[in-house]
mmCIF file of C-alpha atoms in Angstrom:
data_model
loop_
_atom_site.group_PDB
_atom_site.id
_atom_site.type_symbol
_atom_site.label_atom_id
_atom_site.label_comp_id
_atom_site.label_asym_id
_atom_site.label_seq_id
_atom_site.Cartn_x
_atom_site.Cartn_y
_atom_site.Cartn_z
ATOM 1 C CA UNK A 1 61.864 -34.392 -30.405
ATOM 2 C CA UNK A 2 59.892 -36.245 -32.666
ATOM 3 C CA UNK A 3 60.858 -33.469 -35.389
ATOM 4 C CA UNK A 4 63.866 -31.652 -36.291
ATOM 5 C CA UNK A 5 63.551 -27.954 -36.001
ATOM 6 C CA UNK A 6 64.706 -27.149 -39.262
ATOM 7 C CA UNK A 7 62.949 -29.901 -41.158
ATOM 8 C CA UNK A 8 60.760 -28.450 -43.941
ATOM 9 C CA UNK A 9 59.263 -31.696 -45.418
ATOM 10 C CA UNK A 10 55.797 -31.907 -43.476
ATOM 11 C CA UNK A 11 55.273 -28.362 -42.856
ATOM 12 C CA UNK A 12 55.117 -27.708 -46.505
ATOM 13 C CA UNK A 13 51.678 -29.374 -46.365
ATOM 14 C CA UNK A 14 50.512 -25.450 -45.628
ATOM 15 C CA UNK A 15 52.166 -24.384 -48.390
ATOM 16 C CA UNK A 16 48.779 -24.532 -51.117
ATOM 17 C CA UNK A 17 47.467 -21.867 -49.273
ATOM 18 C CA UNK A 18 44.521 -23.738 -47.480
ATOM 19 C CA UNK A 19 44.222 -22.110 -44.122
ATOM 20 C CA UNK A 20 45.390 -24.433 -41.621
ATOM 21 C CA UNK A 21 43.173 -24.776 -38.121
ATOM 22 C CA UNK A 22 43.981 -26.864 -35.080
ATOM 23 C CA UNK A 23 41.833 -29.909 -34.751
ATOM 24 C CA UNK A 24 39.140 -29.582 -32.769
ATOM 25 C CA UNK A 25 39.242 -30.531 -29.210
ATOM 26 C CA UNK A 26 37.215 -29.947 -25.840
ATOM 27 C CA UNK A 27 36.355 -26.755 -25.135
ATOM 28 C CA UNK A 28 34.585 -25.548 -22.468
ATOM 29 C CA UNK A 29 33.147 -21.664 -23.715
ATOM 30 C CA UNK A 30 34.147 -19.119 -21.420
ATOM 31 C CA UNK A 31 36.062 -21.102 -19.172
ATOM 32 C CA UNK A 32 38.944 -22.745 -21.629
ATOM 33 C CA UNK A 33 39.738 -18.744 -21.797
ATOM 34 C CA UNK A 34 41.399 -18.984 -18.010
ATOM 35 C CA UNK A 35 44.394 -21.206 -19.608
ATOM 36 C CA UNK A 36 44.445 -20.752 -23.257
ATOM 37 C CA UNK A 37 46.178 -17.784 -25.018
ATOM 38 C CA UNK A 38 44.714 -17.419 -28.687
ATOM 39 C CA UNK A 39 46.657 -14.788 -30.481
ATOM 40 C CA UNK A 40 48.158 -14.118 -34.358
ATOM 41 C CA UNK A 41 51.121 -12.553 -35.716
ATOM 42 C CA UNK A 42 51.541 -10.840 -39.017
ATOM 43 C CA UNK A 43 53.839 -12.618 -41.332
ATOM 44 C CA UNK A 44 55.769 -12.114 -44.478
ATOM 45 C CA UNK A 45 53.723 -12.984 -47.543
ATOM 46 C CA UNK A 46 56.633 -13.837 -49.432
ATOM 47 C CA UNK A 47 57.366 -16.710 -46.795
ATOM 48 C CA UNK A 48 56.166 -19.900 -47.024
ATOM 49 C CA UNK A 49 54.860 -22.101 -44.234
ATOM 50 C CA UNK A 50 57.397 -24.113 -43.717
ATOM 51 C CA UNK A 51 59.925 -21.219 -43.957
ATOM 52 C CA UNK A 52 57.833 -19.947 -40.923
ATOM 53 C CA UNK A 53 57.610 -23.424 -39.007
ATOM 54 C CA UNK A 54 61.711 -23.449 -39.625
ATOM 55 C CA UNK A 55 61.946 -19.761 -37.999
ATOM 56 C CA UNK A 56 59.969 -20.941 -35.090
ATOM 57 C CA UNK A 57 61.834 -24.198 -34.584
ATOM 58 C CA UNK A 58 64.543 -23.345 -32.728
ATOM 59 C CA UNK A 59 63.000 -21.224 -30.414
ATOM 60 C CA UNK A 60 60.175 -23.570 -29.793
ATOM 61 C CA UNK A 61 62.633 -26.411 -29.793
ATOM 62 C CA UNK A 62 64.146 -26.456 -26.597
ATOM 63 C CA UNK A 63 65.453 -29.498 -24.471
ATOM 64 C CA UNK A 64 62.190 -31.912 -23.090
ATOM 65 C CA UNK A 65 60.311 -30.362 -26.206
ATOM 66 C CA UNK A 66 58.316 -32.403 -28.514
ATOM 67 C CA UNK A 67 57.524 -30.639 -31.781
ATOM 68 C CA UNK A 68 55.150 -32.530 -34.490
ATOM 69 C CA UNK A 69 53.589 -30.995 -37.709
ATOM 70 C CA UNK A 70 51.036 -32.280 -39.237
ATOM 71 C CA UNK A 71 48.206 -31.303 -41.497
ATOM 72 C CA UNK A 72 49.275 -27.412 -41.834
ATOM 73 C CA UNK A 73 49.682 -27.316 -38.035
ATOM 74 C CA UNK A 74 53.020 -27.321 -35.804
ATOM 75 C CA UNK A 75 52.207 -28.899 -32.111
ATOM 76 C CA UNK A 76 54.218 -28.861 -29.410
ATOM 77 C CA UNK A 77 54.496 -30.161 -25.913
ATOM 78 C CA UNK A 78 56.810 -29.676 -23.033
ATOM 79 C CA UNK A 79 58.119 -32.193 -20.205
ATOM 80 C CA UNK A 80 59.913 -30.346 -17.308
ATOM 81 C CA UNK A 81 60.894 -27.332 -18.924
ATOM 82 C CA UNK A 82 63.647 -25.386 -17.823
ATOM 83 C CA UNK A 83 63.387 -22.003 -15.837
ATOM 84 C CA UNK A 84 65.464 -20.144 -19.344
ATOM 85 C CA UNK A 85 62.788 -21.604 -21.362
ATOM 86 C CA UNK A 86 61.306 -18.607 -22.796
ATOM 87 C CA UNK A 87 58.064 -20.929 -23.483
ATOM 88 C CA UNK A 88 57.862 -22.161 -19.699
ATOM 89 C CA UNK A 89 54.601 -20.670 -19.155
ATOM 90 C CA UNK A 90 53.000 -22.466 -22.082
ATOM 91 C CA UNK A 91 53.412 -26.106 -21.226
ATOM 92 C CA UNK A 92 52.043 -27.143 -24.892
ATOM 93 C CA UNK A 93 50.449 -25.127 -27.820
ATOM 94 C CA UNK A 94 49.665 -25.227 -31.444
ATOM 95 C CA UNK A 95 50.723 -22.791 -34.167
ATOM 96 C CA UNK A 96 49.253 -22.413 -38.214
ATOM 97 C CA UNK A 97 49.236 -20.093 -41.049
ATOM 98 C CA UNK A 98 46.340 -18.469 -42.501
ATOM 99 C CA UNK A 99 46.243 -16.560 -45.608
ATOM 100 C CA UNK A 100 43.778 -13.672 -46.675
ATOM 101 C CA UNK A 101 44.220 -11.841 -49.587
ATOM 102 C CA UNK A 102 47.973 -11.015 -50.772
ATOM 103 C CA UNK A 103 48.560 -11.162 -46.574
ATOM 104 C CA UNK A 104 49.282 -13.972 -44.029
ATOM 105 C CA UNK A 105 49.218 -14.454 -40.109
ATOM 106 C CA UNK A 106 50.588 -16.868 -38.107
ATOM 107 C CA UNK A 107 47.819 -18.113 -35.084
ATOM 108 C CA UNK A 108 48.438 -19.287 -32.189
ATOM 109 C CA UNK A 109 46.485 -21.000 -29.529
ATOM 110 C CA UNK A 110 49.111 -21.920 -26.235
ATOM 111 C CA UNK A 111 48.163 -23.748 -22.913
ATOM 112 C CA UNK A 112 49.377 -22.204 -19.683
ATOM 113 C CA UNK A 113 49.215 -24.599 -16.469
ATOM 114 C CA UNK A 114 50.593 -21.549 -14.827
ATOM 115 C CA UNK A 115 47.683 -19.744 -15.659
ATOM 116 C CA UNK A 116 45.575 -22.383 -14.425
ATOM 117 C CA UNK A 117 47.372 -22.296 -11.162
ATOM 118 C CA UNK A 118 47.206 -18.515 -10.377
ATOM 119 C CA UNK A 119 43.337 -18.559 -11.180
ATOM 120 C CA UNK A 120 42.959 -21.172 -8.543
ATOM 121 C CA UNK A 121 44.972 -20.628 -5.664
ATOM 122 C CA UNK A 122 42.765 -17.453 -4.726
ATOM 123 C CA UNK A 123 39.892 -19.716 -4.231
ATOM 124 C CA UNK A 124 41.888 -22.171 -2.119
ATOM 125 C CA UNK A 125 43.656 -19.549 0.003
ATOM 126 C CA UNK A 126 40.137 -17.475 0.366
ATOM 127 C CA UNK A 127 38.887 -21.609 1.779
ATOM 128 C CA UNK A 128 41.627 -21.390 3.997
ATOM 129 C CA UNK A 129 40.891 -18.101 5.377
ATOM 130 C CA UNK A 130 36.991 -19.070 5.509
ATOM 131 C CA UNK A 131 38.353 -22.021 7.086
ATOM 132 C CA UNK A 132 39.522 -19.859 10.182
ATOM 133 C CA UNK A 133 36.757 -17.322 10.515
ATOM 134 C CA UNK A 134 34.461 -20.702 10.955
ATOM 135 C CA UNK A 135 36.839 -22.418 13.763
ATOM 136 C CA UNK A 136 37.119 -19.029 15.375
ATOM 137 C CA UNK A 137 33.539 -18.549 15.348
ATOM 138 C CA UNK A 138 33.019 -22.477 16.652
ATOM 139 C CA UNK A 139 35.893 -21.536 19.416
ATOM 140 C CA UNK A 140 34.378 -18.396 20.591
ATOM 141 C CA UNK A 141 30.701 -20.433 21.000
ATOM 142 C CA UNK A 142 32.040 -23.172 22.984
ATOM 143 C CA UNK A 143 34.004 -20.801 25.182
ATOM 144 C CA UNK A 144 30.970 -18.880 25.852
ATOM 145 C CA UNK A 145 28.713 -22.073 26.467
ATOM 146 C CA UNK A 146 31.543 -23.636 28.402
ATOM 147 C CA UNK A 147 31.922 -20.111 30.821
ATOM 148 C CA UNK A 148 28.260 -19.685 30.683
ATOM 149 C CA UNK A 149 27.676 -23.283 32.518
ATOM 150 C CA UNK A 150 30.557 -22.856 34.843
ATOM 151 C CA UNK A 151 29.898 -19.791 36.082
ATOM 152 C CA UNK A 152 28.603 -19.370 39.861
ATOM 153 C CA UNK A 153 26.461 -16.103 39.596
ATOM 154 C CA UNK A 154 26.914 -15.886 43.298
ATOM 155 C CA UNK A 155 30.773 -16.177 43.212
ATOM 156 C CA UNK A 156 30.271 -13.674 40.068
ATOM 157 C CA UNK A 157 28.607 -11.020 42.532
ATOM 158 C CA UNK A 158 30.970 -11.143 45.074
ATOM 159 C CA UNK A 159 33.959 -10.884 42.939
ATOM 160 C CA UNK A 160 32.057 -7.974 41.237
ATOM 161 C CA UNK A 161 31.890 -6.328 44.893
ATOM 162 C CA UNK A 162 34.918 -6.761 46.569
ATOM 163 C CA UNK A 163 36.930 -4.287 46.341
ATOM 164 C CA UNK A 164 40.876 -4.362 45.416
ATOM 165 C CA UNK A 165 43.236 -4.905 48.286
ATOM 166 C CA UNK A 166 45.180 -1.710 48.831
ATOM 167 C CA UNK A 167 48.512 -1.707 50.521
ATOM 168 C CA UNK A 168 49.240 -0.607 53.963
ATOM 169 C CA UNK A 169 51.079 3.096 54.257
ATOM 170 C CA UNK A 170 54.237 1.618 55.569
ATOM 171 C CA UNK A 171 54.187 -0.732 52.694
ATOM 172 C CA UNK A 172 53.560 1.869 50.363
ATOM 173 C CA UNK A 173 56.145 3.901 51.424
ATOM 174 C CA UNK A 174 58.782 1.400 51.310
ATOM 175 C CA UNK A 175 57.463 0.945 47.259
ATOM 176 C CA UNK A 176 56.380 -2.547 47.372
ATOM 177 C CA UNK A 177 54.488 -3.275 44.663
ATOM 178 C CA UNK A 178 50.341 -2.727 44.189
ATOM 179 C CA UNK A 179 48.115 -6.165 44.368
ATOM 180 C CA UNK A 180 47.289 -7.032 40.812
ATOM 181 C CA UNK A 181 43.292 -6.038 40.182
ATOM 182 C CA UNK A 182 41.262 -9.346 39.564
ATOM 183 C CA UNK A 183 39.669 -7.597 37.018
ATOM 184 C CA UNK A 184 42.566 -6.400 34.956
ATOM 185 C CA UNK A 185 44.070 -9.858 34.964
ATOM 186 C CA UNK A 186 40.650 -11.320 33.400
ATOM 187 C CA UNK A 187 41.030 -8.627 31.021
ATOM 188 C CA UNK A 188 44.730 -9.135 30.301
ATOM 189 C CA UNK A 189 43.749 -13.240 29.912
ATOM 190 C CA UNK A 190 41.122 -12.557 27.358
ATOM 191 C CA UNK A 191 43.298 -10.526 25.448
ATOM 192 C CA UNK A 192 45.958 -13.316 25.076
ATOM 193 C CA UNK A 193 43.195 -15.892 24.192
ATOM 194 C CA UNK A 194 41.951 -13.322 21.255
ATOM 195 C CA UNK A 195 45.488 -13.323 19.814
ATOM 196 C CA UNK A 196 46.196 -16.864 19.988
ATOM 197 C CA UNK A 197 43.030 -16.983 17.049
ATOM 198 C CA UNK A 198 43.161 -18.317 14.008
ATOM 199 C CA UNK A 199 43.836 -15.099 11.578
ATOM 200 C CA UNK A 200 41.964 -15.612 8.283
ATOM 201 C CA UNK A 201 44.044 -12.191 7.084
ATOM 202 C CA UNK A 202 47.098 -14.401 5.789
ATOM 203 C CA UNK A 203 44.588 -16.257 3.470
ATOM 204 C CA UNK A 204 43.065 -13.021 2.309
ATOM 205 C CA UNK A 205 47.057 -11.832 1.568
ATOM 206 C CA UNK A 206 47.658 -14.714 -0.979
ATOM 207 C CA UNK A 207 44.693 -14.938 -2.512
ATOM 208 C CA UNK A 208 45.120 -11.540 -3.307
ATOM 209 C CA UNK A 209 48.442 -11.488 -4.303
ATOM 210 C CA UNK A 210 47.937 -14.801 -6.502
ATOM 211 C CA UNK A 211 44.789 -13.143 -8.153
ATOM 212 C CA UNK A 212 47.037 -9.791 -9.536
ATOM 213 C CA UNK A 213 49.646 -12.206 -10.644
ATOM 214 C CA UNK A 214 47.170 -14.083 -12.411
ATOM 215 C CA UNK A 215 45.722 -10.702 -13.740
ATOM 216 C CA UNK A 216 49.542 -9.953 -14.478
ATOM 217 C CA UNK A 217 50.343 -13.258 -16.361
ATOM 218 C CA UNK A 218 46.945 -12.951 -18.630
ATOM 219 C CA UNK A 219 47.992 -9.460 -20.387
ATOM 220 C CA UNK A 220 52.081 -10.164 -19.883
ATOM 221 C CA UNK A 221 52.256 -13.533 -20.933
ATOM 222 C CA UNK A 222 50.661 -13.190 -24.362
ATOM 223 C CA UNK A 223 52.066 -10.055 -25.234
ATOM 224 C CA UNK A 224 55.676 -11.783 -24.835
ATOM 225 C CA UNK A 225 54.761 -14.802 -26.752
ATOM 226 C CA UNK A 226 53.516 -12.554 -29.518
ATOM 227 C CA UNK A 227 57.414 -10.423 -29.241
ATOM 228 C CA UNK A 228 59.097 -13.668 -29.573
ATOM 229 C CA UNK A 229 57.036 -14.736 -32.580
ATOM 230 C CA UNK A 230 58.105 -11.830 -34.087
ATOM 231 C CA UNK A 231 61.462 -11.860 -33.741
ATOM 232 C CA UNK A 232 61.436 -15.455 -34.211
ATOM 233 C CA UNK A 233 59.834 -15.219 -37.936
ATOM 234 C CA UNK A 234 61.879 -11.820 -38.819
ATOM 235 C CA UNK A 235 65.357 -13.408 -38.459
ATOM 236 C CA UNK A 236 66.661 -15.622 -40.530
ATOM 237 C CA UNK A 237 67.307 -19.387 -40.051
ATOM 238 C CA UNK A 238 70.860 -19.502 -39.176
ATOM 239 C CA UNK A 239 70.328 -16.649 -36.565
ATOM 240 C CA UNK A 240 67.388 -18.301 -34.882
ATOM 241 C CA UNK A 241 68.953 -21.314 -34.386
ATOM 242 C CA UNK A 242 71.682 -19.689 -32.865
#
């Protein structure tokens, strides 16, 4: 942790009451919103900056957390978070103070690699299921060329014309059983062969199911990192670090 949570010295660089932004970085408009959660947080006027970097310490400090201020702005980064981590999600993020007026907010702008994740496993699952449909449709082809340039259409019209065997009365009576129809065993064959397909429908299940947890995560996520600002920066020191 390349600062201590409670350490005031360089986040009192904020304390002049020059709003302090993140440096600016790559962004890609439009896109860099799939990841990134952007966000602010009323705080107390009558608390300084680094009073609110000290409040947030602790519960941003957590073990395989690096935590740097510098120029007005507290950075962190995470390495193998664990699962209680209530910043899991966010695998690194920035946080500053801006004043207007007799007020003050705290902004955040967080990285989620879980985000990330859960916006693109729909697209690979709907692949994988557009994957099947094409072998299915490549299997079903060559089965049809393959039957089509095997087939005898004599052989065809004399299967198609003879009838079914029937048993014998005496056999009949005694309840042996009825000589399988050609026909219905084709039938019965085909059947089998149509089940053993690929099915795209598990591909359509998970990319479905990833894209509402996605959905989920982008209005759950931020709304509890905004809760746990709050009750981060309304408690005192002592109690947050507890």
């Amino acid at each position: 942790m390349s600062e201590a949570a409670g350490a005031p010295g360089p986040w009192g660089q904020a304390a002049a009451g020059v709003s302090a932004r993140p440096a600016p970085g790559f962004r890609i408009p439009y896109i860099d919103h799939i990841w990134r959660v952007r966000g602010a947080v009323p705080v107390d006027p009558a608390l300084s900056p680094e009073e609110a970097f000290a409040r947030l310490g602790p519960l941003l400090g957590t073990p395989g957390t690096d935590l740097a201020a510098e120029g007005g702005v507290l950075a962190y980064a995470k390495h193998n978070p664990a699962a209680q981590d209530p910043f899991a999600t966010f695998t690194r993020g920035r946080l500053w103070i801006e004043r207007a007026g007799a007020g003050a907010v705290l902004r955040f702008e967080l990285f989620s690699h879980a985000l990330l994740l859960c916006f693109l496993a729909p697209l690979l699952f709907l692949g994988f299921a557009q994957l099947a449909v094409t072998i299915n449709d490549y299997e079903k082809a060559a089965a049809k060329a393959e039957e089509a340039a095997s087939k005898d259409k004599k052989k065809d019209e004399e299967k198609k014309d003879k009838p079914v065997p029937k048993l014998n009365p005496i056999d009949e009576f005694l309840g042996a059983p009825a000589p399988e129809d050609p026909a219905k065993k084709k039938k019965d064959k085909k059947e089998e062969e149509d089940e053993g397909r690929h099915s795209p429908e598990p591909g359509y299940f998970l990319a479905g199911l990833f894209a509402a947890l996605y959905l989920l995560g982008r209005w759950l996520e931020p709304w509890l990192a905004r809760r746990r600002f709050r009750a981060a920066l309304a408690s005192p020191i002592e109690a947050a670090a507890s």
